[in-house]
mmCIF file of N, CA and C in Angstrom:
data_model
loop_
_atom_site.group_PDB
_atom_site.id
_atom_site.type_symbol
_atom_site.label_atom_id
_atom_site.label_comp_id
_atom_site.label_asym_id
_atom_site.label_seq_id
_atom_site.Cartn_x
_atom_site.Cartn_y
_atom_site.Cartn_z
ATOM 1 N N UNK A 144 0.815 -1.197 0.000
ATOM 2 C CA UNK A 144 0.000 0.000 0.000
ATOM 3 C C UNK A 144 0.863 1.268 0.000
ATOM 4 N N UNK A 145 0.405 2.352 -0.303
ATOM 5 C CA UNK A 145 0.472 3.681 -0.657
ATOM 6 C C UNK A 145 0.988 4.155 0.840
ATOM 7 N N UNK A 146 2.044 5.132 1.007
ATOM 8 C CA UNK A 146 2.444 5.839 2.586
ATOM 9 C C UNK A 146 1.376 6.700 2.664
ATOM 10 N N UNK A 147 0.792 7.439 1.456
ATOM 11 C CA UNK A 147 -0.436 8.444 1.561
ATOM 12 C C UNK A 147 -1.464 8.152 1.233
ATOM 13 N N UNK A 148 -2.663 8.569 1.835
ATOM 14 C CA UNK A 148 -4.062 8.129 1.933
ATOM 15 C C UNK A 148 -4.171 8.762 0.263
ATOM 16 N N UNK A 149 -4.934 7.635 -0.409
ATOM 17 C CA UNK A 149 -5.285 8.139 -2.113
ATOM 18 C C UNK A 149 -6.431 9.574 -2.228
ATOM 19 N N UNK A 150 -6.297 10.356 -3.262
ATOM 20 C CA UNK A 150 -6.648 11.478 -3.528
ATOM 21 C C UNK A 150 -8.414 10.865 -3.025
ATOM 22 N N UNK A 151 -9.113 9.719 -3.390
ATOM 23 C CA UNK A 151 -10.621 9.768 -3.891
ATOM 24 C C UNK A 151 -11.018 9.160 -1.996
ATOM 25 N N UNK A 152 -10.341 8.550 -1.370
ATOM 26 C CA UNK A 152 -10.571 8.338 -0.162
ATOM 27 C C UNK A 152 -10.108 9.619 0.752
ATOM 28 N N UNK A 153 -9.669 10.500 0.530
ATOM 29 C CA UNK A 153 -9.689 11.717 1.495
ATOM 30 C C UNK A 153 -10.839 12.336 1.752
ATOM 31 N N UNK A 154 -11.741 12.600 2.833
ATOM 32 C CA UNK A 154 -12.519 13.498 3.047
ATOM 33 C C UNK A 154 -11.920 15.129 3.012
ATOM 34 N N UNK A 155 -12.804 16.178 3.219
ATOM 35 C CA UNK A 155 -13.005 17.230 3.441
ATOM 36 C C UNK A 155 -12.448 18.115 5.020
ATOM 37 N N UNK A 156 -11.070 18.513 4.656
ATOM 38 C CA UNK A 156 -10.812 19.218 5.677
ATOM 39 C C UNK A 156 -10.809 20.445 6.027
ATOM 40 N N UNK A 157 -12.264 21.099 5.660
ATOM 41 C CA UNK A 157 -12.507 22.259 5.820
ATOM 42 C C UNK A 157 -13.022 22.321 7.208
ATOM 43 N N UNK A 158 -12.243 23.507 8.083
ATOM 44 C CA UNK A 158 -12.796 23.576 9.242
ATOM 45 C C UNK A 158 -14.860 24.052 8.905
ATOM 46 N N UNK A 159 -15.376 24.750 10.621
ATOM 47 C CA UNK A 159 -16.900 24.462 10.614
ATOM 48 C C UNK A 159 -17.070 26.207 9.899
ATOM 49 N N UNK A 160 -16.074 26.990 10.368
ATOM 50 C CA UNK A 160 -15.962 27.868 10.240
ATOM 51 C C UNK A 160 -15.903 28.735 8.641
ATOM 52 N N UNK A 161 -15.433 28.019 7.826
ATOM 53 C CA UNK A 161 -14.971 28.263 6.834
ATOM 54 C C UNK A 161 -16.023 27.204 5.287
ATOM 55 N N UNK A 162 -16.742 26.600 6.169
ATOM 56 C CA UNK A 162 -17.525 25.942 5.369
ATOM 57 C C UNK A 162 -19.204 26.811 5.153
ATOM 58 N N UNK A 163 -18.888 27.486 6.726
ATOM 59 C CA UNK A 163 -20.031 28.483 7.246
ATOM 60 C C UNK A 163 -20.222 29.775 6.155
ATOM 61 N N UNK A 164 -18.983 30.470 6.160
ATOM 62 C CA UNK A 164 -18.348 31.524 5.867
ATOM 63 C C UNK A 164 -19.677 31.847 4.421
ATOM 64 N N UNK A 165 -19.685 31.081 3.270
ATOM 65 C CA UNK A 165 -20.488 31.642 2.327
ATOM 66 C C UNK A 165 -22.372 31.617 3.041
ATOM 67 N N UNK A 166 -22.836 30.927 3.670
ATOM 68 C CA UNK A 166 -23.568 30.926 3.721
ATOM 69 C C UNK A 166 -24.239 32.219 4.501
ATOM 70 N N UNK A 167 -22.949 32.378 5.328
ATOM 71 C CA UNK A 167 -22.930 33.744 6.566
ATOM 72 C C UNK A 167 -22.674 35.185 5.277
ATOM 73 N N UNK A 168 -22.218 35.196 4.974
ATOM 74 C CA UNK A 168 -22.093 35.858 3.282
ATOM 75 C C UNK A 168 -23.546 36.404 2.715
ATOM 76 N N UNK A 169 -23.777 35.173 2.431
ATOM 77 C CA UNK A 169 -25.536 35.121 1.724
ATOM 78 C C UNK A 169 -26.033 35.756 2.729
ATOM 79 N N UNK A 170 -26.502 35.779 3.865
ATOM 80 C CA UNK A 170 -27.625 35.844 4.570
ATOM 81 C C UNK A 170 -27.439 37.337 5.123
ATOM 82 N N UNK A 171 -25.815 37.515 4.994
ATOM 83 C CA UNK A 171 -25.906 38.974 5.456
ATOM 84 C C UNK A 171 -26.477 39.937 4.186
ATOM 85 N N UNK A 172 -25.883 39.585 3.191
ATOM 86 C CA UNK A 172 -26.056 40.194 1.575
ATOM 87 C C UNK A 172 -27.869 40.610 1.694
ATOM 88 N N UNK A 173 -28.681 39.279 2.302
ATOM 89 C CA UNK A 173 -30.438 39.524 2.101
ATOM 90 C C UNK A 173 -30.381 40.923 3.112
ATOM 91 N N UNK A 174 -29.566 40.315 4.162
ATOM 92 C CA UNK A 174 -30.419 41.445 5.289
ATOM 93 C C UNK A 174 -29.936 42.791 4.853
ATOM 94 N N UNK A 175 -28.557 42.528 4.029
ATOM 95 C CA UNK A 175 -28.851 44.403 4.204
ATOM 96 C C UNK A 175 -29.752 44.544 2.978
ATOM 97 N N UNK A 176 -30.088 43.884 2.067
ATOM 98 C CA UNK A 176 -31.016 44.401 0.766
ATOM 99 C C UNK A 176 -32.193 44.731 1.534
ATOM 100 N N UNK A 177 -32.858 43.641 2.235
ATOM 101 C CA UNK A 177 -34.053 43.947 3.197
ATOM 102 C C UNK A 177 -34.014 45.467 3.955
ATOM 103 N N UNK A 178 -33.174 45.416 4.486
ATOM 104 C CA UNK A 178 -33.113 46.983 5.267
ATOM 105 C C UNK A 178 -33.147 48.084 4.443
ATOM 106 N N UNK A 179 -32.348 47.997 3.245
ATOM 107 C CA UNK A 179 -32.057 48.969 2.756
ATOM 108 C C UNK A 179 -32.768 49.286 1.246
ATOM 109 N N UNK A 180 -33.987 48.273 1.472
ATOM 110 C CA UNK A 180 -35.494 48.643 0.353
ATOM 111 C C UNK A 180 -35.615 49.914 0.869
ATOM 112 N N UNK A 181 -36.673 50.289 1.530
ATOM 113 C CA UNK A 181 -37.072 51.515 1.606
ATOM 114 C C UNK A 181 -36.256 52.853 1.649
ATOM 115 N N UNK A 182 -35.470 52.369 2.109
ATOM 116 C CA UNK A 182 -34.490 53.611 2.117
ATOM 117 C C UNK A 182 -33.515 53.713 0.776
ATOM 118 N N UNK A 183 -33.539 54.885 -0.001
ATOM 119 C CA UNK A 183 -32.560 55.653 -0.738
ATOM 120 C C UNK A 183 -31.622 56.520 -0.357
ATOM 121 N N UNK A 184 -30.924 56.209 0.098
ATOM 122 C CA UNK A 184 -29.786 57.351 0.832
ATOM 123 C C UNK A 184 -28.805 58.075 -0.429
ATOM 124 N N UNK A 185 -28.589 59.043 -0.738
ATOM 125 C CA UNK A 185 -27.912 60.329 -1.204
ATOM 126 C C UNK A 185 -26.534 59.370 -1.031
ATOM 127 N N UNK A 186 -25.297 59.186 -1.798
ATOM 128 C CA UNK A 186 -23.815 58.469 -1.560
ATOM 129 C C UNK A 186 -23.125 59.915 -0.833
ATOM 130 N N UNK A 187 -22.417 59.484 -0.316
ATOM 131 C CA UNK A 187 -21.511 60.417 0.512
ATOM 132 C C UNK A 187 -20.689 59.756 0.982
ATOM 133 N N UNK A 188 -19.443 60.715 1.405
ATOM 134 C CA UNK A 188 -17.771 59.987 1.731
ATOM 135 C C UNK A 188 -17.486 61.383 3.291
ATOM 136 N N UNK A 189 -16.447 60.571 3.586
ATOM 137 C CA UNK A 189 -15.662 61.473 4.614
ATOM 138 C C UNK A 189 -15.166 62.450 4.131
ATOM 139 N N UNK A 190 -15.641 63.732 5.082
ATOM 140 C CA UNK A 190 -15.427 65.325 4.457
ATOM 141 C C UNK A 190 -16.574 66.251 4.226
ATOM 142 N N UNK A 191 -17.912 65.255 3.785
ATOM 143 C CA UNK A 191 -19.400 65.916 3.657
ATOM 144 C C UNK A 191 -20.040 66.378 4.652
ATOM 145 N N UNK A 192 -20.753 67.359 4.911
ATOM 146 C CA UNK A 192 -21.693 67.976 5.658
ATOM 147 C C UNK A 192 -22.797 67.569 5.295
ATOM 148 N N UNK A 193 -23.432 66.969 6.545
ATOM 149 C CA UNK A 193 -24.328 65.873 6.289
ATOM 150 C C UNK A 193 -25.978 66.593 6.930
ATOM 151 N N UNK A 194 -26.601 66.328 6.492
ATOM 152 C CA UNK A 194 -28.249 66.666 7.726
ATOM 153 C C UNK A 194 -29.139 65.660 7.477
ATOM 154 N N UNK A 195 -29.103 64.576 8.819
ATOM 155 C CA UNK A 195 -29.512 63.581 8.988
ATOM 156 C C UNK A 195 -30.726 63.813 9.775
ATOM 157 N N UNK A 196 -32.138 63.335 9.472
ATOM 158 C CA UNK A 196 -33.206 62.899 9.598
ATOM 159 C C UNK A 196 -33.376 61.987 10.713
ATOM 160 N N UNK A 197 -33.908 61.788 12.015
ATOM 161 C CA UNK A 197 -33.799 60.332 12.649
ATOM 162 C C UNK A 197 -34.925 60.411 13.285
ATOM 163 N N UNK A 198 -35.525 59.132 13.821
ATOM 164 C CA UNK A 198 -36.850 58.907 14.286
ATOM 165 C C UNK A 198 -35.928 58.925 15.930
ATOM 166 N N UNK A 199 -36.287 59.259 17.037
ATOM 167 C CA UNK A 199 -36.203 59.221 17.981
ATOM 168 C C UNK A 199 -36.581 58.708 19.000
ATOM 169 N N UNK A 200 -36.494 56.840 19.518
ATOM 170 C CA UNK A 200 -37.731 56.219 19.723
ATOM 171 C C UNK A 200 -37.992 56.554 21.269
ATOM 172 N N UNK A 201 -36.964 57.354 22.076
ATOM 173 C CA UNK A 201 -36.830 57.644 23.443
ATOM 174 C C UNK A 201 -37.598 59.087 23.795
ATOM 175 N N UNK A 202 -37.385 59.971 22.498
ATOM 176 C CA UNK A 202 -38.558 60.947 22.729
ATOM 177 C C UNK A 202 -39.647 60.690 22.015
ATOM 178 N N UNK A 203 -40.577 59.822 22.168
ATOM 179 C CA UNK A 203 -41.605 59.394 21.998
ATOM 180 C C UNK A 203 -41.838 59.245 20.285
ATOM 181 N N UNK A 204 -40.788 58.770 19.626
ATOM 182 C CA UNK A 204 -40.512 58.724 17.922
ATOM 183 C C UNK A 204 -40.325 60.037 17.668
ATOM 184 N N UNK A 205 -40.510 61.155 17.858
ATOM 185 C CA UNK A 205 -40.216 62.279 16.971
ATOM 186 C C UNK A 205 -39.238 61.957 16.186
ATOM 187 N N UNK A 206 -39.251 63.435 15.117
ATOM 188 C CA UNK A 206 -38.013 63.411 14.383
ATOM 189 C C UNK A 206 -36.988 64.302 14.948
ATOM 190 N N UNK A 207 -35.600 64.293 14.511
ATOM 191 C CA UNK A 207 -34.599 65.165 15.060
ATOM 192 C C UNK A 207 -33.891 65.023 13.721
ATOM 193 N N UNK A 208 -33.109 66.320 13.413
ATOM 194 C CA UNK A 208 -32.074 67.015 12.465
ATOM 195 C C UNK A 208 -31.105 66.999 12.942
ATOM 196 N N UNK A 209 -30.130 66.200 12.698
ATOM 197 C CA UNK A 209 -28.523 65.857 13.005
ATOM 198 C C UNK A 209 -27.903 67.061 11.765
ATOM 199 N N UNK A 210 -27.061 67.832 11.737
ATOM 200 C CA UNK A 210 -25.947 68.460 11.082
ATOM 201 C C UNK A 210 -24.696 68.307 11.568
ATOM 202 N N UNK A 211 -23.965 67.340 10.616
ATOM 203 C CA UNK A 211 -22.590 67.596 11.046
ATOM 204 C C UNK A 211 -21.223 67.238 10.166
ATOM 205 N N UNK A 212 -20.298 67.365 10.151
ATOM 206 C CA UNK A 212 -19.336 66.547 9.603
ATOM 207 C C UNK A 212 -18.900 65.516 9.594
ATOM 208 N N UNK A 213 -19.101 64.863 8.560
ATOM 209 C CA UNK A 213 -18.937 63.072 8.336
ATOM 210 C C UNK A 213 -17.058 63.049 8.489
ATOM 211 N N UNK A 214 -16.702 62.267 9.764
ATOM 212 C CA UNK A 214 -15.522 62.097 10.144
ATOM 213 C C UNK A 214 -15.202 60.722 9.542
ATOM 214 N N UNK A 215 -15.962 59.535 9.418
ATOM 215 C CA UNK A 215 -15.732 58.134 9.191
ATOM 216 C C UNK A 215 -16.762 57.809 9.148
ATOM 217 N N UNK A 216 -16.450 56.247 7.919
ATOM 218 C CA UNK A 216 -17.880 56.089 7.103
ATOM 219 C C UNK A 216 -16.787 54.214 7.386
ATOM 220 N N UNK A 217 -17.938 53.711 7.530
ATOM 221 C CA UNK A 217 -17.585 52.132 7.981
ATOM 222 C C UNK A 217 -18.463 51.408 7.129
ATOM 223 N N UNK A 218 -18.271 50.557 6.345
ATOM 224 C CA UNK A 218 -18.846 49.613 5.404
ATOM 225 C C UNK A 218 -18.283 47.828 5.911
ATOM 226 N N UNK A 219 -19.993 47.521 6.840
ATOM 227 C CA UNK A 219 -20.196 46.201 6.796
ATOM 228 C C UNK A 219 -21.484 45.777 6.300
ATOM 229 N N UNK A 220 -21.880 45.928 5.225
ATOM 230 C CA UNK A 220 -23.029 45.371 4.898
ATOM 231 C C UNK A 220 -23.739 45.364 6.081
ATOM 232 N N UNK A 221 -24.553 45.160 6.712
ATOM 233 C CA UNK A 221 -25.476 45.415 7.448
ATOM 234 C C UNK A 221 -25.266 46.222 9.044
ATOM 235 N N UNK A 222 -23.662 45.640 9.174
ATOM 236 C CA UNK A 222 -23.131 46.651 10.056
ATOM 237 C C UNK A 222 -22.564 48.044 9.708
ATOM 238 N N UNK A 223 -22.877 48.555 8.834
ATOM 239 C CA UNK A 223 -22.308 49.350 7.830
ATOM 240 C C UNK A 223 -22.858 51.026 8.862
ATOM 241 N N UNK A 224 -21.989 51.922 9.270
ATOM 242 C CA UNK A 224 -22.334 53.470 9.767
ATOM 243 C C UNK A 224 -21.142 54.306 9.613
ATOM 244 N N UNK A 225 -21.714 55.573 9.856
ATOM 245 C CA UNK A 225 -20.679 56.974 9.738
ATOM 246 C C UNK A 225 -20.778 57.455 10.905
ATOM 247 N N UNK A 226 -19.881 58.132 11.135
ATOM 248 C CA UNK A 226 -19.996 59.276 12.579
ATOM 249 C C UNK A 226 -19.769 60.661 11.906
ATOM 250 N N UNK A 227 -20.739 61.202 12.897
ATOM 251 C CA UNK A 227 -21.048 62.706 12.154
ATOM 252 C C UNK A 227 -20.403 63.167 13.564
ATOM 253 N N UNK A 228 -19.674 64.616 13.157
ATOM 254 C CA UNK A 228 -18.953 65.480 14.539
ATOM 255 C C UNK A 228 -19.651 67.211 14.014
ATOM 256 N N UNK A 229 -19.853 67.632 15.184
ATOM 257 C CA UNK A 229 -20.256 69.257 15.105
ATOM 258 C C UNK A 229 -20.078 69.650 16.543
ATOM 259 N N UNK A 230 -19.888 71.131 16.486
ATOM 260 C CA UNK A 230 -20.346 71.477 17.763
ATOM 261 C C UNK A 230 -21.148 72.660 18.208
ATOM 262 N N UNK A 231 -22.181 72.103 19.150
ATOM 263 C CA UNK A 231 -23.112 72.996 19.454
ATOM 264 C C UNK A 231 -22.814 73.428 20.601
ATOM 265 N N UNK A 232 -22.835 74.733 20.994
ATOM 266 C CA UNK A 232 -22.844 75.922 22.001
ATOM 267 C C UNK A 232 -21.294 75.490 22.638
ATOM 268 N N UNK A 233 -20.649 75.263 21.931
ATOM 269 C CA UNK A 233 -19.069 75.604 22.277
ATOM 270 C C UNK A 233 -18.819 74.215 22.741
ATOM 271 N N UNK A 234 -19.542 72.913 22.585
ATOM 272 C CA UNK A 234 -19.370 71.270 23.146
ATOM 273 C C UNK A 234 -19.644 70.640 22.066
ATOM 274 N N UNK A 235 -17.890 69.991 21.895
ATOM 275 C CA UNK A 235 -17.814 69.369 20.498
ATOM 276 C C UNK A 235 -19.114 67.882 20.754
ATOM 277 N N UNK A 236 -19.431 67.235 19.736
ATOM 278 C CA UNK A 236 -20.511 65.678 20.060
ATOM 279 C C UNK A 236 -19.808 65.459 18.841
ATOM 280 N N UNK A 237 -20.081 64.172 19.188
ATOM 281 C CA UNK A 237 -19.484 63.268 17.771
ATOM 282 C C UNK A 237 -20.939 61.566 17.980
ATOM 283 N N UNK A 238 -21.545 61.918 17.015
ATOM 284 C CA UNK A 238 -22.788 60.754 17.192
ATOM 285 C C UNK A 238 -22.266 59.542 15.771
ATOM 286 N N UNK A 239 -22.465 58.112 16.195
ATOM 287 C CA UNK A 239 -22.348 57.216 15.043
ATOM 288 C C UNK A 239 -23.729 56.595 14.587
ATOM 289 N N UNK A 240 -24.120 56.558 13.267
ATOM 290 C CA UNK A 240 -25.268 56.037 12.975
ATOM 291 C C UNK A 240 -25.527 55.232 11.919
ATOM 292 N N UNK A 241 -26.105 54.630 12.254
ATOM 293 C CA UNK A 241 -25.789 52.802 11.841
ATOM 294 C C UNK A 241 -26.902 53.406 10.051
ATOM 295 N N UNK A 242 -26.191 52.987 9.190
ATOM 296 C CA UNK A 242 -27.288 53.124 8.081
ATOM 297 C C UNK A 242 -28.468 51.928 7.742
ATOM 298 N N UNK A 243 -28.093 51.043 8.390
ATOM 299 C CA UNK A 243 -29.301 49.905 7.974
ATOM 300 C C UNK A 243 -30.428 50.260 9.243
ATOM 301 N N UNK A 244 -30.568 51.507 9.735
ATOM 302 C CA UNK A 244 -31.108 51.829 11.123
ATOM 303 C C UNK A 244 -32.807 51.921 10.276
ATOM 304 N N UNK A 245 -33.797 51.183 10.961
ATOM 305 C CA UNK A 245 -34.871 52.229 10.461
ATOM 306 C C UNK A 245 -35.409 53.284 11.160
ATOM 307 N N UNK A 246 -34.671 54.184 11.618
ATOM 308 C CA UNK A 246 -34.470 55.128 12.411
ATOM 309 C C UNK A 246 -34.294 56.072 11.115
ATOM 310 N N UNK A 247 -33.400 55.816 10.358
ATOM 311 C CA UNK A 247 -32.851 56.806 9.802
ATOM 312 C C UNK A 247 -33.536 57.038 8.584
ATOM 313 N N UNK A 248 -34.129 58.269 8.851
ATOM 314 C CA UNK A 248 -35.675 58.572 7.319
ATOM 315 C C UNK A 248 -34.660 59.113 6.526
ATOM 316 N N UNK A 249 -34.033 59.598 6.403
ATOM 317 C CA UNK A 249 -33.717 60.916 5.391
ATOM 318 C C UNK A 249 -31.758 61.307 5.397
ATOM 319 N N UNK A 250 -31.554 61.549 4.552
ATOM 320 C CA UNK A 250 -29.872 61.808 4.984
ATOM 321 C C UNK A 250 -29.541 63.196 3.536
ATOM 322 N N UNK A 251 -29.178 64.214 3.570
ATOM 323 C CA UNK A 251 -28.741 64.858 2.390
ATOM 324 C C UNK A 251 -27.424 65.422 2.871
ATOM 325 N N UNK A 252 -26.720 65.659 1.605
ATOM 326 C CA UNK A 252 -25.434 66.121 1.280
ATOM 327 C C UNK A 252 -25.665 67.833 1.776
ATOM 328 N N UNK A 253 -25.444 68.455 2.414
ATOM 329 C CA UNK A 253 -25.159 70.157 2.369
ATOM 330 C C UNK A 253 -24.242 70.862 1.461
ATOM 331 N N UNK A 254 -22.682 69.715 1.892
ATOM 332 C CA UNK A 254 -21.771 70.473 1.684
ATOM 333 C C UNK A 254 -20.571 69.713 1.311
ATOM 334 N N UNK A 255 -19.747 69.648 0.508
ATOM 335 C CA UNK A 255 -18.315 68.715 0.356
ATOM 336 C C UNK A 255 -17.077 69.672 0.003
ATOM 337 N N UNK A 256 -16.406 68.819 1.292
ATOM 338 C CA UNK A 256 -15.305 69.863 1.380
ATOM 339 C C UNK A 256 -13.970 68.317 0.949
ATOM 340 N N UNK A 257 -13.330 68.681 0.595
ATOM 341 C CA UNK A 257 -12.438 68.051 -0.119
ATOM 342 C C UNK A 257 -11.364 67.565 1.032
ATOM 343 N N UNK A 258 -11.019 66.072 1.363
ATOM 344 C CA UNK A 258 -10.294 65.925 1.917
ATOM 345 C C UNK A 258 -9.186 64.601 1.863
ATOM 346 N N UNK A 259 -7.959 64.557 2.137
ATOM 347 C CA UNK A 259 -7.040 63.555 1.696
ATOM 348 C C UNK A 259 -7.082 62.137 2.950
ATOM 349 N N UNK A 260 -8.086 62.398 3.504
ATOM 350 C CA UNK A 260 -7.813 60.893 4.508
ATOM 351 C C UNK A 260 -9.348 60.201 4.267
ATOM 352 N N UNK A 261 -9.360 58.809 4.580
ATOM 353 C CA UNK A 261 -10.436 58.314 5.017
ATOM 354 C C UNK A 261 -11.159 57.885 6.639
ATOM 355 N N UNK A 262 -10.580 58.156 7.717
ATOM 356 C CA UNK A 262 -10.913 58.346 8.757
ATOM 357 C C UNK A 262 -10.594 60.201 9.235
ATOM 358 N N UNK A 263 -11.214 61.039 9.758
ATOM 359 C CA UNK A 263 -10.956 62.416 9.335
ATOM 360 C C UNK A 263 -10.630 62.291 11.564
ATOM 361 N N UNK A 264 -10.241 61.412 11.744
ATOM 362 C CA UNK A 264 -9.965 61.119 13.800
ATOM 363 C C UNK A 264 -9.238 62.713 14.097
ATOM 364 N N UNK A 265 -8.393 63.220 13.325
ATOM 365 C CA UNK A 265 -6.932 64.112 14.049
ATOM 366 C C UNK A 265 -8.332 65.207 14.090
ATOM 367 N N UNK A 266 -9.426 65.708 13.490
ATOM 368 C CA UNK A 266 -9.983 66.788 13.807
ATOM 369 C C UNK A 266 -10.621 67.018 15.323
ATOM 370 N N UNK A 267 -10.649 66.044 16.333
ATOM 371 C CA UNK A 267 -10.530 66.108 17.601
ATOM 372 C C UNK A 267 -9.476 66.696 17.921
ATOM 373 N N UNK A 268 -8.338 66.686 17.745
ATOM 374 C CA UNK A 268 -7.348 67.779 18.194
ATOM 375 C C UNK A 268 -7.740 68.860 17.759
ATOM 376 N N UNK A 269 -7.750 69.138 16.796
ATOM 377 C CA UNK A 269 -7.686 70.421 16.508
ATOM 378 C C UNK A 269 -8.967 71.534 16.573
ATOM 379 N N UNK A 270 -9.076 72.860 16.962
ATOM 380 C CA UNK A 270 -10.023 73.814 17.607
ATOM 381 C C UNK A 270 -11.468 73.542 16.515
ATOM 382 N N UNK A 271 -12.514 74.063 17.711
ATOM 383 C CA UNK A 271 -13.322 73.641 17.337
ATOM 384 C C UNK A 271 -14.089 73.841 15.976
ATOM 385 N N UNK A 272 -13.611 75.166 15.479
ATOM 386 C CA UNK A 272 -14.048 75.688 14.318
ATOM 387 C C UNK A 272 -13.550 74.950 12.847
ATOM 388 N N UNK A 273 -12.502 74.108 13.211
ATOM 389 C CA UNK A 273 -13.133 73.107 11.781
ATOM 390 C C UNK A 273 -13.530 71.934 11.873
ATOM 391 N N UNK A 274 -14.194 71.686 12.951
ATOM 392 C CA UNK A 274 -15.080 70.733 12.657
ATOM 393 C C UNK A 274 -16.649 71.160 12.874
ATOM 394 N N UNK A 275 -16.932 72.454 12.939
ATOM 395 C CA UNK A 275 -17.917 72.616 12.886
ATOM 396 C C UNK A 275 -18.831 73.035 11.219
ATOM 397 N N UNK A 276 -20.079 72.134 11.640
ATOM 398 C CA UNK A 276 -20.989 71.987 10.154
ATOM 399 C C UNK A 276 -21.620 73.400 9.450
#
């Protein structure tokens, strides 16, 4: 006999993980299509001045108007959000918001200011007036 087990008698040594992997693939691919029927969101990148729309389910659903500067934009298919930074009455906020949210009615572009990074983090250092929307 053969020192090595023959090519047609070998099973499958794919770990559980990696056999998973497409199916975990697929199912994320539905959910964000599902989420992201109703909603048409405007494309936007880090650098835009953003005015975000949100249902508010803690003040009794209202709506609220977010304005701010899109610092970082994160793409996971269904985990997929941006963080918007501004500051109101001299106290910088920096809020992250998930786009597959159905929270989130409405999103438009204001403003695009041109910039060379894709995480925009160092504008926490620096004074408050450029990061304000």
């Amino acid at each position: 006999p053969a020192p090595w087990t023959p090519t047609e008698e070998r099973g499958k040594r794919k770990e559980l993980t990696k056999r998973a992997e497409h199916i975990m693939e697929t199912l994320e691919a539905e959910a964000a299509a599902r989420a992201a029927e109703g909603q048409e969101l405007e494309p936007f990148k880090p650098g835009d001045v953003l005015e975000v729309r949100l249902r508010v389910p803690e003040n009794r659903g209202r709506e609220t108007v977010i304005k701010g500067l899109c610092i970082a934009k994160r793409s996971r298919g269904v985990g997929s959000s941006f963080t918007l930074r501004n500051v109101a009455r001299g106290v910088p906020f920096e809020r992250r918001i998930p786009l597959c949210s159905p929270h989130l009615l409405s999103l438009r572009v204001v403003r695009s200011k041109r910039v060379r990074r894709a995480k925009l983090y160092y504008l926490r250092d620096k004074p408050a007036r450029m990061s304000r929307a």
